[in-house]
mmCIF file of C-alpha atoms in Angstrom:
data_model
loop_
_atom_site.group_PDB
_atom_site.id
_atom_site.type_symbol
_atom_site.label_atom_id
_atom_site.label_comp_id
_atom_site.label_asym_id
_atom_site.label_seq_id
_atom_site.Cartn_x
_atom_site.Cartn_y
_atom_site.Cartn_z
ATOM 1 C CA MET F 169 60.672 -63.903 267.639
ATOM 2 C CA PRO F 170 59.700 -66.512 270.722
ATOM 3 C CA ARG F 171 62.885 -67.326 272.416
ATOM 4 C CA ASN F 172 62.575 -71.097 271.421
ATOM 5 C CA ASP F 173 63.028 -70.628 267.831
ATOM 6 C CA LEU F 174 66.582 -68.588 268.563
ATOM 7 C CA LYS F 175 69.392 -70.104 270.147
ATOM 8 C CA LEU F 176 72.196 -69.073 270.678
ATOM 9 C CA ILE F 177 75.570 -70.805 271.211
ATOM 10 C CA GLY F 178 78.722 -69.709 272.233
ATOM 11 C CA GLY F 179 81.138 -67.907 275.413
ATOM 12 C CA TRP F 180 80.584 -64.547 276.974
ATOM 13 C CA TYR F 181 84.468 -64.629 276.368
ATOM 14 C CA SER F 182 84.748 -64.778 272.429
ATOM 15 C CA PRO F 183 84.557 -61.622 270.391
ATOM 16 C CA PHE F 184 82.854 -63.713 267.309
ATOM 17 C CA VAL F 185 80.031 -64.962 269.904
ATOM 18 C CA LEU F 186 79.481 -60.895 269.960
ATOM 19 C CA ARG F 187 79.216 -60.053 266.550
ATOM 20 C CA VAL F 188 75.652 -62.865 266.466
ATOM 21 C CA GLN F 189 74.521 -61.485 269.730
ATOM 22 C CA ILE F 190 74.817 -57.338 268.324
ATOM 23 C CA ALA F 191 73.424 -58.319 264.791
ATOM 24 C CA LEU F 192 70.487 -60.067 267.356
ATOM 25 C CA ASN F 193 70.084 -56.323 268.932
ATOM 26 C CA ILE F 194 70.460 -54.694 266.395
ATOM 27 C CA LYS F 195 67.127 -56.849 265.209
ATOM 28 C CA SER F 196 65.800 -56.213 269.041
ATOM 29 C CA LEU F 197 65.603 -60.302 267.928
ATOM 30 C CA ASP F 198 64.532 -62.250 271.323
ATOM 31 C CA TYR F 199 67.088 -65.255 271.635
ATOM 32 C CA GLU F 200 67.817 -68.484 274.427
ATOM 33 C CA ASN F 201 71.948 -67.607 274.940
ATOM 34 C CA ILE F 202 73.291 -70.902 275.566
ATOM 35 C CA GLU F 203 76.296 -70.960 277.405
ATOM 36 C CA GLU F 204 79.286 -73.317 275.506
ATOM 37 C CA THR F 205 81.618 -75.233 277.824
ATOM 38 C CA LEU F 206 84.782 -76.151 275.125
ATOM 39 C CA ASN F 207 85.733 -78.655 278.182
ATOM 40 C CA PRO F 208 84.175 -81.346 277.487
ATOM 41 C CA LYS F 209 82.225 -79.338 274.055
ATOM 42 C CA SER F 210 78.907 -80.102 274.025
ATOM 43 C CA ASP F 211 76.937 -82.236 272.559
ATOM 44 C CA LEU F 212 74.594 -79.724 270.878
ATOM 45 C CA LEU F 213 77.907 -78.111 269.664
ATOM 46 C CA LEU F 214 79.258 -81.271 268.487
ATOM 47 C CA HIS F 215 75.593 -81.833 266.532
ATOM 48 C CA SER F 216 75.473 -78.113 265.105
ATOM 49 C CA ASN F 217 78.736 -77.983 263.976
ATOM 50 C CA PRO F 218 80.383 -81.353 263.021
ATOM 51 C CA VAL F 219 82.855 -79.825 261.228
ATOM 52 C CA HIS F 220 84.660 -77.274 263.143
ATOM 53 C CA LYS F 221 82.889 -77.955 266.031
ATOM 54 C CA GLN F 222 83.274 -74.159 267.273
ATOM 55 C CA ILE F 223 81.302 -71.680 268.392
ATOM 56 C CA PRO F 224 79.281 -69.638 267.193
ATOM 57 C CA VAL F 225 76.138 -72.084 266.438
ATOM 58 C CA LEU F 226 72.875 -69.086 265.638
ATOM 59 C CA LEU F 227 70.330 -72.349 265.829
ATOM 60 C CA HIS F 228 67.011 -70.548 263.645
ATOM 61 C CA ALA F 229 64.220 -73.176 264.016
ATOM 62 C CA HIS F 230 66.384 -76.118 264.869
ATOM 63 C CA LYS F 231 68.474 -75.380 261.755
ATOM 64 C CA PRO F 232 71.976 -74.389 262.579
ATOM 65 C CA ILE F 233 73.970 -71.876 261.168
ATOM 66 C CA CYS F 234 77.847 -71.689 261.627
ATOM 67 C CA GLU F 235 80.589 -69.034 261.209
ATOM 68 C CA SER F 236 80.186 -65.444 262.406
ATOM 69 C CA GLY F 237 80.509 -63.530 258.962
ATOM 70 C CA ILE F 238 78.107 -65.863 258.053
ATOM 71 C CA ILE F 239 75.298 -65.810 260.640
ATOM 72 C CA VAL F 240 75.480 -62.054 260.868
ATOM 73 C CA GLN F 241 75.018 -61.760 257.306
ATOM 74 C CA TYR F 242 71.851 -64.860 257.983
ATOM 75 C CA ILE F 243 70.465 -62.053 260.399
ATOM 76 C CA ASP F 244 70.114 -58.977 258.171
ATOM 77 C CA GLN F 245 68.650 -61.055 254.917
ATOM 78 C CA ILE F 246 66.380 -62.719 257.209
ATOM 79 C CA TRP F 247 65.099 -60.174 259.501
ATOM 80 C CA THR F 248 65.169 -56.517 257.397
ATOM 81 C CA ASN F 249 62.391 -54.502 260.279
ATOM 82 C CA ALA F 250 65.359 -53.341 261.425
ATOM 83 C CA PRO F 251 68.406 -50.852 260.200
ATOM 84 C CA SER F 252 70.051 -52.901 257.816
ATOM 85 C CA ILE F 253 73.551 -54.044 258.451
ATOM 86 C CA LEU F 254 75.362 -54.954 255.323
ATOM 87 C CA PRO F 255 74.507 -51.905 251.981
ATOM 88 C CA GLN F 256 71.921 -52.449 249.728
ATOM 89 C CA ASN F 257 74.474 -51.059 247.240
ATOM 90 C CA ALA F 258 76.028 -54.178 245.842
ATOM 91 C CA TYR F 259 79.779 -52.711 245.705
ATOM 92 C CA ASP F 260 78.737 -51.441 249.546
ATOM 93 C CA ARG F 261 78.521 -54.841 250.536
ATOM 94 C CA ALA F 262 81.150 -56.242 248.699
ATOM 95 C CA ASN F 263 83.558 -53.433 249.523
ATOM 96 C CA THR F 264 82.042 -54.387 253.389
ATOM 97 C CA ARG F 265 83.081 -57.789 253.517
ATOM 98 C CA PHE F 266 86.477 -57.094 252.523
ATOM 99 C CA TRP F 267 87.521 -54.576 255.172
ATOM 100 C CA VAL F 268 85.272 -57.566 257.771
ATOM 101 C CA SER F 269 87.956 -60.136 256.031
ATOM 102 C CA TYR F 270 90.946 -57.999 256.117
ATOM 103 C CA ILE F 271 90.244 -57.434 259.804
ATOM 104 C CA ASP F 272 89.617 -60.893 260.289
ATOM 105 C CA ASP F 273 93.069 -61.907 258.477
ATOM 106 C CA LYS F 274 95.052 -59.501 259.419
ATOM 107 C CA LEU F 275 94.052 -57.483 263.083
ATOM 108 C CA VAL F 276 93.020 -60.649 264.583
ATOM 109 C CA PRO F 277 96.719 -62.664 264.042
ATOM 110 C CA SER F 278 98.914 -60.345 265.740
ATOM 111 C CA MET F 279 95.792 -59.804 268.461
ATOM 112 C CA ARG F 280 96.222 -63.716 269.370
ATOM 113 C CA ASN F 281 99.740 -63.607 268.718
ATOM 114 C CA ILE F 282 100.529 -60.928 271.348
ATOM 115 C CA LEU F 283 98.608 -62.762 273.851
ATOM 116 C CA PHE F 284 101.325 -66.385 273.131
ATOM 117 C CA ALA F 285 104.025 -64.979 272.138
ATOM 118 C CA GLU F 286 107.179 -64.425 273.911
ATOM 119 C CA ASP F 287 108.172 -60.582 274.744
ATOM 120 C CA GLU F 288 110.667 -60.012 272.016
ATOM 121 C CA ALA F 289 108.193 -61.376 269.314
ATOM 122 C CA LYS F 290 104.853 -59.085 271.274
ATOM 123 C CA LYS F 291 107.329 -56.057 269.489
ATOM 124 C CA LYS F 292 106.794 -57.067 266.107
ATOM 125 C CA HIS F 293 102.593 -57.993 266.433
ATOM 126 C CA PHE F 294 102.013 -54.634 268.108
ATOM 127 C CA ILE F 295 103.706 -53.310 265.647
ATOM 128 C CA GLU F 296 101.014 -54.968 263.216
ATOM 129 C CA VAL F 297 98.230 -54.134 264.883
ATOM 130 C CA GLU F 298 99.184 -50.694 265.050
ATOM 131 C CA GLU F 299 98.960 -50.645 261.239
ATOM 132 C CA VAL F 300 96.053 -52.229 260.677
ATOM 133 C CA LEU F 301 94.613 -49.482 263.059
ATOM 134 C CA GLU F 302 96.096 -47.063 261.298
ATOM 135 C CA VAL F 303 94.600 -48.193 258.509
ATOM 136 C CA MET F 304 91.379 -48.602 259.898
ATOM 137 C CA GLU F 305 91.322 -44.409 260.847
ATOM 138 C CA ASP F 306 91.795 -43.986 257.122
ATOM 139 C CA VAL F 307 88.737 -46.434 256.486
ATOM 140 C CA LEU F 308 86.166 -45.219 259.208
ATOM 141 C CA LYS F 309 87.692 -41.413 257.692
ATOM 142 C CA LYS F 310 85.814 -42.501 253.804
ATOM 143 C CA GLN F 311 83.202 -45.098 254.594
ATOM 144 C CA SER F 312 81.445 -42.826 257.239
ATOM 145 C CA ASP F 313 81.117 -39.863 255.710
ATOM 146 C CA GLY F 314 81.132 -37.780 258.902
ATOM 147 C CA LYS F 315 78.888 -39.806 260.511
ATOM 148 C CA ALA F 316 79.560 -41.802 263.397
ATOM 149 C CA PHE F 317 79.716 -45.434 262.090
ATOM 150 C CA PHE F 318 81.271 -47.316 259.047
ATOM 151 C CA GLY F 319 77.919 -47.915 259.296
ATOM 152 C CA GLY F 320 76.840 -44.060 258.188
ATOM 153 C CA ASP F 321 74.421 -43.088 261.374
ATOM 154 C CA ASN F 322 73.925 -47.025 262.098
ATOM 155 C CA ILE F 323 76.515 -49.721 263.367
ATOM 156 C CA GLY F 324 77.177 -51.992 260.890
ATOM 157 C CA PHE F 325 78.957 -54.924 259.656
ATOM 158 C CA ILE F 326 82.299 -53.322 259.404
ATOM 159 C CA ASP F 327 81.395 -51.811 262.589
ATOM 160 C CA ILE F 328 80.364 -55.202 264.311
ATOM 161 C CA ALA F 329 83.752 -57.160 263.011
ATOM 162 C CA PHE F 330 85.876 -54.598 264.636
ATOM 163 C CA GLY F 331 84.202 -53.203 267.912
ATOM 164 C CA SER F 332 83.943 -56.812 269.041
ATOM 165 C CA LEU F 333 87.475 -57.017 269.536
ATOM 166 C CA LEU F 334 87.753 -53.682 271.895
ATOM 167 C CA SER F 335 87.564 -55.510 274.622
ATOM 168 C CA TRP F 336 90.695 -57.809 273.636
ATOM 169 C CA LEU F 337 92.068 -54.860 272.498
ATOM 170 C CA SER F 338 91.763 -53.527 276.244
ATOM 171 C CA VAL F 339 93.570 -57.159 277.358
ATOM 172 C CA ILE F 340 96.454 -56.574 275.633
ATOM 173 C CA GLU F 341 96.439 -53.409 276.323
ATOM 174 C CA GLU F 342 96.856 -54.151 279.772
ATOM 175 C CA LEU F 343 98.444 -57.048 280.247
ATOM 176 C CA ASN F 344 101.424 -55.664 278.390
ATOM 177 C CA GLY F 345 101.701 -52.178 279.325
ATOM 178 C CA ARG F 346 101.543 -50.911 275.783
ATOM 179 C CA LYS F 347 98.586 -48.566 274.942
ATOM 180 C CA VAL F 348 97.371 -48.716 270.682
ATOM 181 C CA LEU F 349 93.932 -46.915 270.852
ATOM 182 C CA VAL F 350 95.742 -44.233 271.442
ATOM 183 C CA GLU F 351 93.884 -40.325 270.426
ATOM 184 C CA ALA F 352 97.376 -39.210 269.397
ATOM 185 C CA LYS F 353 97.441 -41.471 266.833
ATOM 186 C CA VAL F 354 94.378 -42.699 265.581
ATOM 187 C CA PRO F 355 91.736 -40.183 266.853
ATOM 188 C CA ALA F 356 88.728 -41.176 264.998
ATOM 189 C CA LEU F 357 88.511 -44.746 265.874
ATOM 190 C CA VAL F 358 88.681 -43.853 269.702
ATOM 191 C CA LYS F 359 85.659 -41.138 269.420
ATOM 192 C CA TRP F 360 84.574 -44.133 267.803
ATOM 193 C CA ALA F 361 85.106 -46.580 270.177
ATOM 194 C CA GLU F 362 83.331 -44.570 273.041
ATOM 195 C CA ILE F 363 80.016 -44.132 270.719
ATOM 196 C CA PHE F 364 79.831 -48.191 269.159
ATOM 197 C CA ALA F 365 80.302 -49.100 273.249
ATOM 198 C CA ASP F 366 77.621 -47.213 274.192
ATOM 199 C CA ASN F 367 75.198 -47.735 271.043
ATOM 200 C CA PRO F 368 71.892 -49.306 272.556
ATOM 201 C CA SER F 369 72.687 -52.408 270.978
ATOM 202 C CA VAL F 370 76.238 -53.200 272.574
ATOM 203 C CA LYS F 371 75.792 -51.958 275.862
ATOM 204 C CA GLY F 372 75.227 -54.944 278.283
ATOM 205 C CA VAL F 373 77.224 -57.519 276.440
ATOM 206 C CA LEU F 374 80.451 -56.507 276.000
ATOM 207 C CA PRO F 375 82.927 -58.437 278.688
ATOM 208 C CA GLU F 376 84.488 -56.551 280.938
ATOM 209 C CA THR F 377 88.149 -56.247 280.894
ATOM 210 C CA GLU F 378 88.775 -57.360 284.487
ATOM 211 C CA LYS F 379 87.290 -60.726 283.818
ATOM 212 C CA LEU F 380 88.542 -60.975 280.370
ATOM 213 C CA ILE F 381 91.640 -60.321 282.030
ATOM 214 C CA GLU F 382 91.904 -63.201 284.721
ATOM 215 C CA TYR F 383 90.149 -65.695 281.315
ATOM 216 C CA ALA F 384 93.388 -64.670 279.092
ATOM 217 C CA LYS F 385 95.989 -65.279 282.203
ATOM 218 C CA VAL F 386 94.459 -68.998 282.452
ATOM 219 C CA ILE F 387 94.636 -69.840 278.533
ATOM 220 C CA GLN F 388 98.424 -68.481 278.232
ATOM 221 C CA GLN F 389 98.844 -70.626 281.546
ATOM 222 C CA ARG F 390 97.540 -73.768 279.545
ATOM 223 C CA TYR F 391 99.444 -72.781 276.040
ATOM 224 C CA ALA F 392 102.484 -72.259 278.153
ATOM 225 C CA ALA F 393 102.048 -76.222 279.453
ATOM 226 C CA ALA F 394 100.905 -77.276 276.331
ATOM 227 C CA VAL F 395 104.781 -76.183 274.877
ATOM 228 C CA LYS F 396 107.218 -77.159 277.653
#
């Protein structure tokens, strides 16, 4: 795939952009990575995603595809010469989409709230994160059938959705001095996270925790200034 045929408008800090990068890597696709500054938003982003004006956007032959979950499924449907990201069975595909939605509806907001909430409120959101992790521990045991990933032998859609958040989980742990991904509570997830991060499709694209911490402090300061 020529680089000029596939372009990804994204940002190194975004777990949603990371989802697309992992999917592209699974399919061994060559692409041009376009780092979006967002301040101000580029004309390319505004033209490519005029509705939400958000990253990521995948440009395929100059045609934009928006929203990370939609992009990942598009990649899986268009390029079939590599391991499938979603199951072939219709029921299993629906079940996979359910758990990806669960991650986005439950885990992502709670993690975001921890970053911006006051100290007392953070306790509630930490409990929410821990509850989601416990649920996903059970899902992993059932979905993997004893294999390495939620998707079985290979990384699947649930792995991508959940795994894209691992670096940000480390950030909230470090900033608050409270571990949530711990072997005593979620041993299968801890083992899965190590295997996931070491996978060739993932290694090298997961952002460094220290770099993300610095970015998180900047956006926390901006948020604090905006709500004053």
